[in-house]
Coordinates of C-alpha atoms in Angstrom, one line a residue:
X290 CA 184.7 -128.2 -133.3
X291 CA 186.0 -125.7 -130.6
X292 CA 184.4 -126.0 -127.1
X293 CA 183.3 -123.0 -125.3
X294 CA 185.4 -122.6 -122.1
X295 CA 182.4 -121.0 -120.0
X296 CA 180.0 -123.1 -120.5
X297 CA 177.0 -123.3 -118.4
X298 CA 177.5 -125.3 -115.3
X299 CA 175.6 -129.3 -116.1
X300 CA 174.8 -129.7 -112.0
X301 CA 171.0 -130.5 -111.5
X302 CA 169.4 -128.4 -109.1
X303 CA 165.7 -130.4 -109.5
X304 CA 167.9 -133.8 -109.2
X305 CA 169.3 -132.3 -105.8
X306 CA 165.8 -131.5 -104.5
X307 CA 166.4 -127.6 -104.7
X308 CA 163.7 -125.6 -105.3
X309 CA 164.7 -122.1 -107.1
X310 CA 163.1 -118.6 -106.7
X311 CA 163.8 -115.0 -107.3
X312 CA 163.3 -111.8 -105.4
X313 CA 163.1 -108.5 -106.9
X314 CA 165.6 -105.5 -105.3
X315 CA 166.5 -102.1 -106.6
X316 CA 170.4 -102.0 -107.7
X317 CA 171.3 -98.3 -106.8
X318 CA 174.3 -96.1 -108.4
X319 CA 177.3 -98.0 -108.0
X320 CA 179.7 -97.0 -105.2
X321 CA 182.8 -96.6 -108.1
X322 CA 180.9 -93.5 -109.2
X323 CA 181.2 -91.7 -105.7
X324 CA 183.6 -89.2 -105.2
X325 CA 184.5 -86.0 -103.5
X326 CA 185.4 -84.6 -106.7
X327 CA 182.3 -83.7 -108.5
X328 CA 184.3 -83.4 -112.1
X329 CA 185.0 -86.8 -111.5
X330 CA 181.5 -88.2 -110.2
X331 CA 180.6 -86.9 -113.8
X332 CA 182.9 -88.3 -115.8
X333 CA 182.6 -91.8 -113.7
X334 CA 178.4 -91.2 -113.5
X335 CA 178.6 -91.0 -117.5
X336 CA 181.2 -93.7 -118.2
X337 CA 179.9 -96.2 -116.2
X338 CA 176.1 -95.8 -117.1
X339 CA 176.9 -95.6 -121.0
X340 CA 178.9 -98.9 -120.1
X341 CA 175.8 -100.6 -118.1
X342 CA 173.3 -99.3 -121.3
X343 CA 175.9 -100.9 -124.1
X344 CA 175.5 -104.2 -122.4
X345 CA 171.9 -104.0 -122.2
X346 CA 172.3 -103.0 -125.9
X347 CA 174.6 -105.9 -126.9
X348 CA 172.8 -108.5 -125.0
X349 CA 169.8 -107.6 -127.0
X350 CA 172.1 -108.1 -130.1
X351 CA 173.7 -111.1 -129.0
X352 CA 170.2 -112.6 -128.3
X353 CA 168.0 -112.0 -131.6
X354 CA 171.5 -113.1 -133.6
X355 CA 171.3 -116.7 -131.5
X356 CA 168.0 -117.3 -131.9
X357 CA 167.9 -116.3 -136.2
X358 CA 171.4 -118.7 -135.9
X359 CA 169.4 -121.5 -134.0
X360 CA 166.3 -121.0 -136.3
X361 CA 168.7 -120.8 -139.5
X362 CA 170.2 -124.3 -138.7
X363 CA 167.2 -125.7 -137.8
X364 CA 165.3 -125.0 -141.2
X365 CA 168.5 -126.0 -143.0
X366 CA 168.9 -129.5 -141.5
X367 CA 164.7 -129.8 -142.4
X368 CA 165.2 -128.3 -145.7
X369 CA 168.2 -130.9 -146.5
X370 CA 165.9 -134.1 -145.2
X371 CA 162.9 -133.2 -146.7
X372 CA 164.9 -132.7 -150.1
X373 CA 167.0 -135.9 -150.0
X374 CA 164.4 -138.4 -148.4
X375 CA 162.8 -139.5 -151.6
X376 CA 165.5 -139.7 -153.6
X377 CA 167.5 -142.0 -150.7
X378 CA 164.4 -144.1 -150.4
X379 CA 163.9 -144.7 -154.5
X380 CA 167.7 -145.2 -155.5
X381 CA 168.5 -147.5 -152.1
X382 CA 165.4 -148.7 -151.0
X383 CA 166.4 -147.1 -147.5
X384 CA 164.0 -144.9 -145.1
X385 CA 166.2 -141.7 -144.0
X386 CA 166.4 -142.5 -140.7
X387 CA 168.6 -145.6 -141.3
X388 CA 171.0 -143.8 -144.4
X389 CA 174.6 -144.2 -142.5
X390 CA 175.8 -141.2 -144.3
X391 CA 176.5 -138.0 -143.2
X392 CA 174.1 -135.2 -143.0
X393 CA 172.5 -132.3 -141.4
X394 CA 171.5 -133.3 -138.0
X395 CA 170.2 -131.0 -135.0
X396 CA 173.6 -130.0 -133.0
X397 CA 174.1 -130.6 -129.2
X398 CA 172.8 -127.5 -127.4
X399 CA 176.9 -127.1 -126.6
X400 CA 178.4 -127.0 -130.3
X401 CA 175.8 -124.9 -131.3
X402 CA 176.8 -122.9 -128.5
X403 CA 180.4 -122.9 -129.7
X404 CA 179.6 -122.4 -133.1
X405 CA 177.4 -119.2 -132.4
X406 CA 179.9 -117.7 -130.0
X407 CA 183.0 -117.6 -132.5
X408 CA 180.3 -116.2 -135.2
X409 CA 179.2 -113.5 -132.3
X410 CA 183.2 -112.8 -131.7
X411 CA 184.0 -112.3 -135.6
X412 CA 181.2 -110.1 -136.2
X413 CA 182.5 -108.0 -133.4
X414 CA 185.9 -108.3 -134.5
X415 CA 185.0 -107.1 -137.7
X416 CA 183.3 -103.9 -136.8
X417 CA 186.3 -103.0 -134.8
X418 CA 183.7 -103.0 -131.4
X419 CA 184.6 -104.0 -127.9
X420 CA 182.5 -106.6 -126.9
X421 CA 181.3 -105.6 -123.5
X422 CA 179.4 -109.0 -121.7
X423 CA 181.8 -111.1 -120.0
X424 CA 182.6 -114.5 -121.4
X425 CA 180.6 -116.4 -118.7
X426 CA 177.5 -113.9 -119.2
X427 CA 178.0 -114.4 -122.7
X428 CA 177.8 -118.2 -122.9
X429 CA 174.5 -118.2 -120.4
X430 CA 172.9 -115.6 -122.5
X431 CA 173.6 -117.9 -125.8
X432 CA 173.0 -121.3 -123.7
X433 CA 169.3 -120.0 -122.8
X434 CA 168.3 -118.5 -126.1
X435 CA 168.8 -121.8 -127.9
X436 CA 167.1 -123.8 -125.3
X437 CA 164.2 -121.5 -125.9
X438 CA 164.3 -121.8 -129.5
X439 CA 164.9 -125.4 -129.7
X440 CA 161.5 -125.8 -126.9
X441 CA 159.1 -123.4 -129.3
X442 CA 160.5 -124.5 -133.0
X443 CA 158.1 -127.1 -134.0
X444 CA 155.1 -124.7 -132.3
X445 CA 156.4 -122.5 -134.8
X446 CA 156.7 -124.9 -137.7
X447 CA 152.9 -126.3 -137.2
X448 CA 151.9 -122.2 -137.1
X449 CA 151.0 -122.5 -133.5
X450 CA 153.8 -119.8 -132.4
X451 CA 155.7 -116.9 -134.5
X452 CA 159.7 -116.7 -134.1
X453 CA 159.9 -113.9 -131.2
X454 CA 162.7 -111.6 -130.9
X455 CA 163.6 -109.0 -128.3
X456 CA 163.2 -105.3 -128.3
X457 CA 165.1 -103.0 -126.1
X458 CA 166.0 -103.3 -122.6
X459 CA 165.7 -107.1 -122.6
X460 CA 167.1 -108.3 -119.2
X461 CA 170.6 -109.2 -118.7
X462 CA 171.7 -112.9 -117.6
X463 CA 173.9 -113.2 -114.8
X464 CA 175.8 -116.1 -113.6
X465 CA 176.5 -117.2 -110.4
X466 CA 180.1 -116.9 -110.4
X467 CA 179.9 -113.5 -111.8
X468 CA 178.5 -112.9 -108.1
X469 CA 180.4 -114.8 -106.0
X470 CA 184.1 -115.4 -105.0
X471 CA 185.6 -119.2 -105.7
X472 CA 188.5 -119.1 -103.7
X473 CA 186.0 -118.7 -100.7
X474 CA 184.0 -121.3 -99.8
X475 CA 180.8 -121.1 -97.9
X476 CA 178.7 -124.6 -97.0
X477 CA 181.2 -126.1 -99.8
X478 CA 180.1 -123.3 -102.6
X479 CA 181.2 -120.3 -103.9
X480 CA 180.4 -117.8 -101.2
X481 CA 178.2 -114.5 -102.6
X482 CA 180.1 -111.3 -102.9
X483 CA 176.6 -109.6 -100.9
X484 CA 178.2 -107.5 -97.5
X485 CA 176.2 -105.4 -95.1
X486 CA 177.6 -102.5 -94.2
X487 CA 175.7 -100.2 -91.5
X488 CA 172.5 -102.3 -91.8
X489 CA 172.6 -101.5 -95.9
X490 CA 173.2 -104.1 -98.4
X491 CA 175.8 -104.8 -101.3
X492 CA 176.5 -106.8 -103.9
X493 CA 179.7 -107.0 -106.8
X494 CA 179.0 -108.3 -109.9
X495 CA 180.9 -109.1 -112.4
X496 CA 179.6 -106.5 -115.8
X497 CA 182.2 -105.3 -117.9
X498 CA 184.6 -107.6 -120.0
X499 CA 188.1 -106.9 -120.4
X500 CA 187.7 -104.9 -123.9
X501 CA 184.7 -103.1 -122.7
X502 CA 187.1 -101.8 -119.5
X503 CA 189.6 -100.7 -122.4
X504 CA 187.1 -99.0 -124.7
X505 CA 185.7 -97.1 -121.5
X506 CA 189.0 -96.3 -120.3
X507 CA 189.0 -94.0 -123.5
X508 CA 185.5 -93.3 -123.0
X509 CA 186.4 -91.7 -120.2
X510 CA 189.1 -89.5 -121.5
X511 CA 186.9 -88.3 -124.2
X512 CA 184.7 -86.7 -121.3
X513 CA 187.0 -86.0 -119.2
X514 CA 188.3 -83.5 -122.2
X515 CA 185.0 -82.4 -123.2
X516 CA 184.4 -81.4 -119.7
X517 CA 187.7 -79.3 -119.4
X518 CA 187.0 -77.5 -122.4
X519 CA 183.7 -76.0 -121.4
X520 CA 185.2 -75.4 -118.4
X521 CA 187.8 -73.1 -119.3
X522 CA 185.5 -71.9 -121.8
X523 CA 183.2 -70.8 -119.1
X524 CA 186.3 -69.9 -116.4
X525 CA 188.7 -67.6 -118.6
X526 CA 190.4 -66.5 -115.9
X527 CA 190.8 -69.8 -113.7
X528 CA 193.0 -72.2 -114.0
X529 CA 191.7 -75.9 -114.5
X530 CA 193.4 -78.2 -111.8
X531 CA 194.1 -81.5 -114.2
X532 CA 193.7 -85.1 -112.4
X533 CA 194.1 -88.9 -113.5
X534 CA 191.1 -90.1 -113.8
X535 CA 191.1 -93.8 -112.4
X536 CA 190.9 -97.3 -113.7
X537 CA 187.6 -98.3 -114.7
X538 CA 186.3 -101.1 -113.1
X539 CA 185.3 -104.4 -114.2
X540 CA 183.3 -105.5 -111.1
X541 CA 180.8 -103.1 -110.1
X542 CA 179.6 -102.8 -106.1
X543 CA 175.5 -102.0 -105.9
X544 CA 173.6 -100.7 -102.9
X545 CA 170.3 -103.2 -102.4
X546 CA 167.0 -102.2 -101.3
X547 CA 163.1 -101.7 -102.2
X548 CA 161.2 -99.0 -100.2
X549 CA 159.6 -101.7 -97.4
X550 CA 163.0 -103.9 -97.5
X551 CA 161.2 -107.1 -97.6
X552 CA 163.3 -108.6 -99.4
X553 CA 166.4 -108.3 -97.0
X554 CA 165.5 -111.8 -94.8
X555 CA 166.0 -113.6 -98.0
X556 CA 169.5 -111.8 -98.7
X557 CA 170.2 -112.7 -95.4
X558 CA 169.9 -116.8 -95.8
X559 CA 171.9 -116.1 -99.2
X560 CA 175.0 -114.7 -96.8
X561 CA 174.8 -117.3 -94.2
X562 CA 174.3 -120.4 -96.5
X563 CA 171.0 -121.4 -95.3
X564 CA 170.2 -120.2 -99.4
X565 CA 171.9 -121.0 -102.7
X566 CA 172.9 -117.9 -104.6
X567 CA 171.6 -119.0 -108.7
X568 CA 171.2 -117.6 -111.9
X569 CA 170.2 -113.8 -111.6
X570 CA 169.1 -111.0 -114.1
X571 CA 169.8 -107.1 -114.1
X572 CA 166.4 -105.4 -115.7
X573 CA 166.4 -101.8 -116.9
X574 CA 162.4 -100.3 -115.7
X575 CA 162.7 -97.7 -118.6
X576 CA 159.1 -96.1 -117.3
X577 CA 160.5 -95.6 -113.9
X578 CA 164.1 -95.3 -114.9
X579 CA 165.6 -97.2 -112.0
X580 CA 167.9 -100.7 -112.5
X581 CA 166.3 -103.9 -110.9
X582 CA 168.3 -107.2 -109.6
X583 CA 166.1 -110.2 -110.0
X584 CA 168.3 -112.4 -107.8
X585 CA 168.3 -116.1 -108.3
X586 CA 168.7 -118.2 -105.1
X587 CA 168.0 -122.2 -104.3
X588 CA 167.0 -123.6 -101.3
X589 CA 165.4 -127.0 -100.3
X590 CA 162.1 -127.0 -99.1
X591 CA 160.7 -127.7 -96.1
X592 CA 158.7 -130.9 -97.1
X593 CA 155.5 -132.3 -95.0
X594 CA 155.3 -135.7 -94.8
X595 CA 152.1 -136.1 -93.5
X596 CA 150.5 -135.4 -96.9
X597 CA 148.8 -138.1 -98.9
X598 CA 149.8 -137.7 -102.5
X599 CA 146.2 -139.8 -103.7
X600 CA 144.7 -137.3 -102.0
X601 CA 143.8 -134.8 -104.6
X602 CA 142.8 -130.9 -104.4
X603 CA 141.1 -129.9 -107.4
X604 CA 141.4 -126.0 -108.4
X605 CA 138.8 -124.4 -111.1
X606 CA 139.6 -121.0 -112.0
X607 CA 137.0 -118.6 -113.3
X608 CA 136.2 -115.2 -113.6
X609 CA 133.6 -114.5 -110.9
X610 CA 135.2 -116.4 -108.6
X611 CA 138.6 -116.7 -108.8
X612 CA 139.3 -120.6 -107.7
X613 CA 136.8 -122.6 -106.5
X614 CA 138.3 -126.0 -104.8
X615 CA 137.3 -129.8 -104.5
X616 CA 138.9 -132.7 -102.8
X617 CA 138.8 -136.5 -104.3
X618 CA 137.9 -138.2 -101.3
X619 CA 134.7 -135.4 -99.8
X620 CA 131.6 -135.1 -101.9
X621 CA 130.2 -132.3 -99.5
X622 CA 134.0 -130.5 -99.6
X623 CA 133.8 -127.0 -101.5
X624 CA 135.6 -124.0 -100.9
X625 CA 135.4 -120.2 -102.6
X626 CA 138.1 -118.3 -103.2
X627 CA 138.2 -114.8 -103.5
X628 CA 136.1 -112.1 -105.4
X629 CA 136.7 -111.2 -109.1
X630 CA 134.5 -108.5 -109.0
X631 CA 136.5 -107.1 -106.2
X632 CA 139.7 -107.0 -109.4
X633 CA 137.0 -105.7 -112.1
X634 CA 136.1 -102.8 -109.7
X635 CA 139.3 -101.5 -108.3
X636 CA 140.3 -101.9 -112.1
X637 CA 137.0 -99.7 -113.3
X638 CA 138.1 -97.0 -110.0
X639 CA 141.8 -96.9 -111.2
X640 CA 140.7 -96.3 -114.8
X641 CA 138.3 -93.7 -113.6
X642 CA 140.7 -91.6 -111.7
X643 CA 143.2 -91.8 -114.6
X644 CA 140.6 -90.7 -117.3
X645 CA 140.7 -87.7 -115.3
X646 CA 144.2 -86.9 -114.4
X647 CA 144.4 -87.3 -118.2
X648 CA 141.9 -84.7 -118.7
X649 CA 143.1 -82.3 -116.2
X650 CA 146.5 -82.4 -117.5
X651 CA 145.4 -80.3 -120.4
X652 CA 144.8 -77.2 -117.6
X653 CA 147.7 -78.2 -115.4
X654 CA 149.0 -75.3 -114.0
X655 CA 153.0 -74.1 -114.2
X656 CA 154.1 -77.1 -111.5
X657 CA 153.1 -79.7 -113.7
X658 CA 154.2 -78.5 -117.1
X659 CA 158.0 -79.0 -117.8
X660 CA 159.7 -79.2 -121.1
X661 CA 158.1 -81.8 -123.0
X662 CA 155.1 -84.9 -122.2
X663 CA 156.9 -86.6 -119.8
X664 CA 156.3 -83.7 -116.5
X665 CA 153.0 -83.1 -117.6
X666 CA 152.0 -87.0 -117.4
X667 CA 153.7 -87.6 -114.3
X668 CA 151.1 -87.7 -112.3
X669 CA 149.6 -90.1 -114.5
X670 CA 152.5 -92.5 -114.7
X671 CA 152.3 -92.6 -110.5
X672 CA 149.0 -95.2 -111.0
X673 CA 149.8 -96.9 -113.9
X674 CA 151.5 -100.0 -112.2
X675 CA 148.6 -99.7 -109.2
X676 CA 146.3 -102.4 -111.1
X677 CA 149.1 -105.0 -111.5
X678 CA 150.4 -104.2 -108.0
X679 CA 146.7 -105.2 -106.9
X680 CA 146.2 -108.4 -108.6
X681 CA 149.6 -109.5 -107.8
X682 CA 148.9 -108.9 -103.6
X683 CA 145.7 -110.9 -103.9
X684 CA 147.0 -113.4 -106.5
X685 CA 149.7 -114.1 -103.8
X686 CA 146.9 -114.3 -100.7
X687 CA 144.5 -116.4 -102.3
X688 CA 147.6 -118.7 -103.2
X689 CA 148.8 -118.6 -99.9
X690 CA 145.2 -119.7 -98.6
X691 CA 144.8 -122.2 -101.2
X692 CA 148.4 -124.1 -100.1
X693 CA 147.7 -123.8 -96.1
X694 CA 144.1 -125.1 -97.1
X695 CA 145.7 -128.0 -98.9
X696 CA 147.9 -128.7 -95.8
X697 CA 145.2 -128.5 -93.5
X698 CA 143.4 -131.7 -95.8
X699 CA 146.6 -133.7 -96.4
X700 CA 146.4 -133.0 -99.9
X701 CA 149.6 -134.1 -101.1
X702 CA 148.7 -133.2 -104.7
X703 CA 147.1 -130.4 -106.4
X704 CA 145.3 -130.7 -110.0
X705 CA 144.7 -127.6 -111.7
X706 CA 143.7 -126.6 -116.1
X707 CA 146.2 -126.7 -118.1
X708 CA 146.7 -122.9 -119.8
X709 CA 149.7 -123.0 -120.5
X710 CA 148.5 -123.1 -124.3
X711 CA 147.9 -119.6 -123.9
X712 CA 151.2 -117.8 -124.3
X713 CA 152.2 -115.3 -122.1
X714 CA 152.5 -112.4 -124.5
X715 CA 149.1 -112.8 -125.1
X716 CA 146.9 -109.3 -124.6
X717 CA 144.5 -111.2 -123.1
X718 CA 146.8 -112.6 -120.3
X719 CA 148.3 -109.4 -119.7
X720 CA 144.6 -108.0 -118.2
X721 CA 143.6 -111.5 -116.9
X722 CA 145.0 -112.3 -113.1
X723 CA 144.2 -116.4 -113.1
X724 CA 147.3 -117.2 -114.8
X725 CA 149.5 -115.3 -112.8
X726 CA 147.3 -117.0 -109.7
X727 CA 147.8 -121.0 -111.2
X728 CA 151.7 -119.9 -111.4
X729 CA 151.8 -118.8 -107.9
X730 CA 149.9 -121.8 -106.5
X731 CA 152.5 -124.1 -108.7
X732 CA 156.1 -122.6 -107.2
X733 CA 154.2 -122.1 -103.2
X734 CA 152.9 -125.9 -103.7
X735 CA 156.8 -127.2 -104.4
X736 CA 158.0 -125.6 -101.5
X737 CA 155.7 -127.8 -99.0
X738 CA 156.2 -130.6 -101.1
X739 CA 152.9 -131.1 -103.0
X740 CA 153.1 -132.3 -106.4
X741 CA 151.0 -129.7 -109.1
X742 CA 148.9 -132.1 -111.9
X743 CA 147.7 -130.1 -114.7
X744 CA 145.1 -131.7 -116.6
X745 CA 143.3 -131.0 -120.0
X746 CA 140.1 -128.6 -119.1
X747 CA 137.7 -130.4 -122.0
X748 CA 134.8 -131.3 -120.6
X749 CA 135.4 -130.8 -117.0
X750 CA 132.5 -128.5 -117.0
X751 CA 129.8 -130.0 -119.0
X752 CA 130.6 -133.4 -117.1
X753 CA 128.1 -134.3 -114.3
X754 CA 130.4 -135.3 -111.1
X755 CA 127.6 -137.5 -109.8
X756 CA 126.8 -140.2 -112.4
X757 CA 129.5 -139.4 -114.8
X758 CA 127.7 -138.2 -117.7
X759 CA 129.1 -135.7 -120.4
X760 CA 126.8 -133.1 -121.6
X761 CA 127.4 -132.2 -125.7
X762 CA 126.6 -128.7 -126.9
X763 CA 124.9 -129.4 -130.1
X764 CA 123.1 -126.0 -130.5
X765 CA 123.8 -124.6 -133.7
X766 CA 124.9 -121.3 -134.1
X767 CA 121.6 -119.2 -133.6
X768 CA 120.7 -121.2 -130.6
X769 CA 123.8 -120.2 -129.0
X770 CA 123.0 -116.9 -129.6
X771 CA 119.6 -117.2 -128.3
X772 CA 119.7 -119.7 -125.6
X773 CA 121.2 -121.6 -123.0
X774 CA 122.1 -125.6 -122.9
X775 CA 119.5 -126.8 -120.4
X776 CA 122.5 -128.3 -118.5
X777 CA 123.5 -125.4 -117.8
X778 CA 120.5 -123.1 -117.2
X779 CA 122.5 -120.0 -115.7
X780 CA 126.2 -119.6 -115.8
X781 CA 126.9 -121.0 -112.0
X782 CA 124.4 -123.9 -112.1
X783 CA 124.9 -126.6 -113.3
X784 CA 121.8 -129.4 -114.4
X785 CA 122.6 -132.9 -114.9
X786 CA 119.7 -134.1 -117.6
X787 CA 120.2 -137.7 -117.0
X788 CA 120.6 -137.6 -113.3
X789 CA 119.3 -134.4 -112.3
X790 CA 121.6 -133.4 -110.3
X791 CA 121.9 -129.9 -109.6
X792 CA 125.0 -128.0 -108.3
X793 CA 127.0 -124.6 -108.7
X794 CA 128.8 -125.2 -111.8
X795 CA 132.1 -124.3 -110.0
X796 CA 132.2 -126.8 -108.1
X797 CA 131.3 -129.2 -110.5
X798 CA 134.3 -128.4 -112.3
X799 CA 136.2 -128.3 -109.2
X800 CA 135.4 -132.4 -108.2
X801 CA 136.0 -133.6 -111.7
X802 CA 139.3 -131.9 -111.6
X803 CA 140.1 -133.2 -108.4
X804 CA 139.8 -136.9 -109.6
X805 CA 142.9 -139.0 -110.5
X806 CA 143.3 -139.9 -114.0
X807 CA 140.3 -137.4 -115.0
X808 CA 141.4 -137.3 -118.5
X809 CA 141.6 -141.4 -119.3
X810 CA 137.8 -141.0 -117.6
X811 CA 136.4 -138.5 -119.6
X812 CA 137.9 -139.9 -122.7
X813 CA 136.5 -143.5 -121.9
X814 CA 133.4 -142.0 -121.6
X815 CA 133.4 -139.6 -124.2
X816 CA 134.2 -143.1 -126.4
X817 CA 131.5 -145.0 -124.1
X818 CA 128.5 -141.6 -125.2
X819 CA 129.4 -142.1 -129.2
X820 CA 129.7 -145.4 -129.4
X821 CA 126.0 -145.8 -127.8
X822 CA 124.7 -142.7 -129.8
X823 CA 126.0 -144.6 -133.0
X824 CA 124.3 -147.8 -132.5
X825 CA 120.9 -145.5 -131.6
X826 CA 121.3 -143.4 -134.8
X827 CA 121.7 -146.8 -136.8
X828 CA 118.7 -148.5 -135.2
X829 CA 116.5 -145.5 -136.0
X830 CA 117.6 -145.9 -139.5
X831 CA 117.4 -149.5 -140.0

């Protein structure tokens, strides 16, 4: 078996106590394309971008092949037991799991690794193609696409999940050291290649492989000759002034920045030290046609000790209000956060105001109409991202209040649904903002320490908080239709009918989430409720 030489690094950041995050910046044209000679800025311009759009192009390649690879083996080795377990247990009287002979087993992530790299390299090799990601961005690209596919193959074998493949512009992996200069050290690591310059921000990464420089270099020509024949087409009587047209460039330097910058404190702690530069990603925003670093960085967080961890903060989402919160140890504690009809009508305004853009397009006048769709729906295209934008700014508000709230009661853990069921391509995600507001809680709760609980949502709502009773929907199908479960007579009341206790069904939720062990409690008593209804059904029948 042949071992991958740039193989991801095995160092464990969670072991260390480092929590990791990303921050968003625009990567700008790279400085290697600047140039006083505007023949050259062309040819460069050209090379270089075709360059940064064929790795885009192979990753996506390189990606979809790993994961039908990884998928392949995996139904093979399951295909081979399945076939040769009867017949092992009928002729030897063995189970398969104790046959000594060899057979089809599930690979180390590593030698599948290995074994999918050469197989990426000879198919390459065969269609006479440079192969344009560098070896280390290579091996992480592989390295995460089989851990993904190894984590999601049994959903996928039980029906749960279909085998998802990539479509253009998937982001492109990039490792740390393709950032970042080993023979410097800074705070005993590899110090980032990010320099200020005049108050402006640059990093050098690492993008082109040694073939892919070669097959540009010859890109390159093939421009610069196309170029001088139009030229002297168009200039008969001019001579054309030939250059040398420089060595492409491996390493590419990026200006940083977003229009508010606010990402620049962050790339400062990633110069000094005070932050770990990680794992990044390049992302191509085709709608807005701009190149995006999401840039990976570590740091340990800044830990509260004063927080008790049996002291629990319980979080139920909803849709008119988007988290309502209980604590473990305060009966009267309740707390409402934010306004989902504040979302649904910003949403309704933003869809309004489109509708009609849309419709005045059709009489736009000679401003607005270019050759093709694209200047004519420009205008349109301006507020397409302003929904997201908006739930994203609250989702990260009411987070923000939710984790200083939790502070400010010593919770030192936070108990929230579990949704993670729901996958994230579903369409019904994409519109819903809770998700995205659970995620936000979970990464700003780690950086002050607090542990984040999820816990099954069954029956957290239909169970009364006061006397511990679970209310069963037995209405049939009509009756659902019709009418309400007299435990719950409106949707934010809730009507205990064995203790009649009445409460906003919110908060209800909210204090059985916040309990410890809530799901060993309401499966006791779900046990406890049939076990009693059994021995009252077979009473009234004897």
């Amino acid at each position: 078996m042949s071992e991958i030489k740039n193989k991801p690094s095995k160092r464990n950041k969670s072991a260390e106590g480092l929590t990791t995050r990303t921050i968003k910046t625009r990567l700008f044209a790279p400085v290697e394309i600047q140039s006083n000679n505007k023949v050259l800025q062309e040819i460069m311009s050209k090379t270089i971008y075709h360059g940064m759009f064929k790795v885009l192009h192979q990753t996506r390649d390189i990606a979809n092949f790993t994961i039908l690879k990884t998928w392949d083996y995996h139904t093979y080795s399951l295909n081979y037991r399945s076939r040769y377990h009867e017949f092992y247990k009928e002729k030897f009287g063995l189970e398969f799991e104790s046959i000594k002979r060899e057979f089809p087993r599930e690979k180390k992530v590593v030698q599948l690794q290995a074994d999918i790299s050469n197989l990426i390299g000879e198919h390459y090799k065969s269609k006479n193609e440079a192969l344009y990601l560098t070896g280390m961005n290579k091996a992480l690209l592989i390295f995460n696409e089989i851990n993904s596919t190894n984590n999601h193959w049994k959903d996928v074998l039980r029906g749960e999940r279909e085998v998802q493949y990539h479509g253009k512009h998937i982001p492109l992996d990039i490792k740390m050291e393709e950032m970042s200069d080993g023979k410097v050290k800074l705070n005993g690591r590899r110090k980032p290649l990010i320099s200020k310059i005049n108050n402006e921000y640059y990093i050098k990464i690492h993008l082109f492989s040694e073939e892919a420089v070669k097959d540009l270099q010859e890109f390159a020509k093939e421009k610069y000759e196309e170029i001088k024949d139009d030229w002297i087409k168009k200039n008969k009587d001019m001579t054309f002034i030939d250059f040398d047209i420089p060595k492409i460039p491996s390493w590419l330097t990026f200006k940083l920045g977003n229009k508010k910058n606010t990402e620049f404190a962050t790339i400062e702690k990633i110069m000094s030290g005070e932050y770990e530069l990680s794992a990044s990603k390049i992302i191509y925003d085709k709608q807005k046609r701009k190149w995006v670093l999401s840039l990976g960085h570590s740091f340990k967080p800044n830990k509260i000790n004063s927080l008790d961890k049996n002291k629990i903060l319980g979080i139920d989402v909803g849709v008119a209000v988007p988290a309502t919160l209980g604590v473990s140890d305060d009966s009267y504690y309740r707390k409402f956060v934010g306004d989902g009809k504040e979302i649904r009508d910003f949403e309704n305004q933003v869809i309004a105001r489109k509708k009609r853009i849309q419709e005045s397009r059709k009489w736009a006048g000679k401003g607005s109409v270019g050759h093709g769709i694209k200047c004519r729906t420009k205008a349109v295209d301006k507020i397409s991202g302003k929904i997201a934008n908006f739930k994203q700014t609250k989702n990260h508000n009411w987070s923000r209040f939710i984790i200083d709230e939790a502070v400010r009661l010593g919770c030192g853990t936070i108990q929230m649904e579990d949704l993670t069921g729901i996958s994230e391509e579903n369409t019904f995600l994409k519109t819903w903002t809770y998700y995205q507001l659970q995620q936000y809680i979970t990464y700003k709760a780690e950086e002050v320490g607090i542990e984040v609980v999820v816990v099954n949502p069954k029956y957290t709502s239909s169970r009364c908080n006061k006397c511990g009773i679970i209310h069963f929907d037995n209405r049939t199908k009509e009756e659902k239709k019709n009418s309400k479960p007299k435990w719950r007579p409106t949707q934010d009341t809730f009507h205990c009918q064995t203790c009649n206790h009445k409460v906003n069904a919110d908060v209800n939720a909210a204090r059985n989430i916040a309990m410890k062990d809530i799901e060993k409690i309401i499966e006791n008593q779900v046990k406890l409720q049939q076990k009693a209804s059994n021995h009252a059904l077979k009473y009234l029948v004897d």
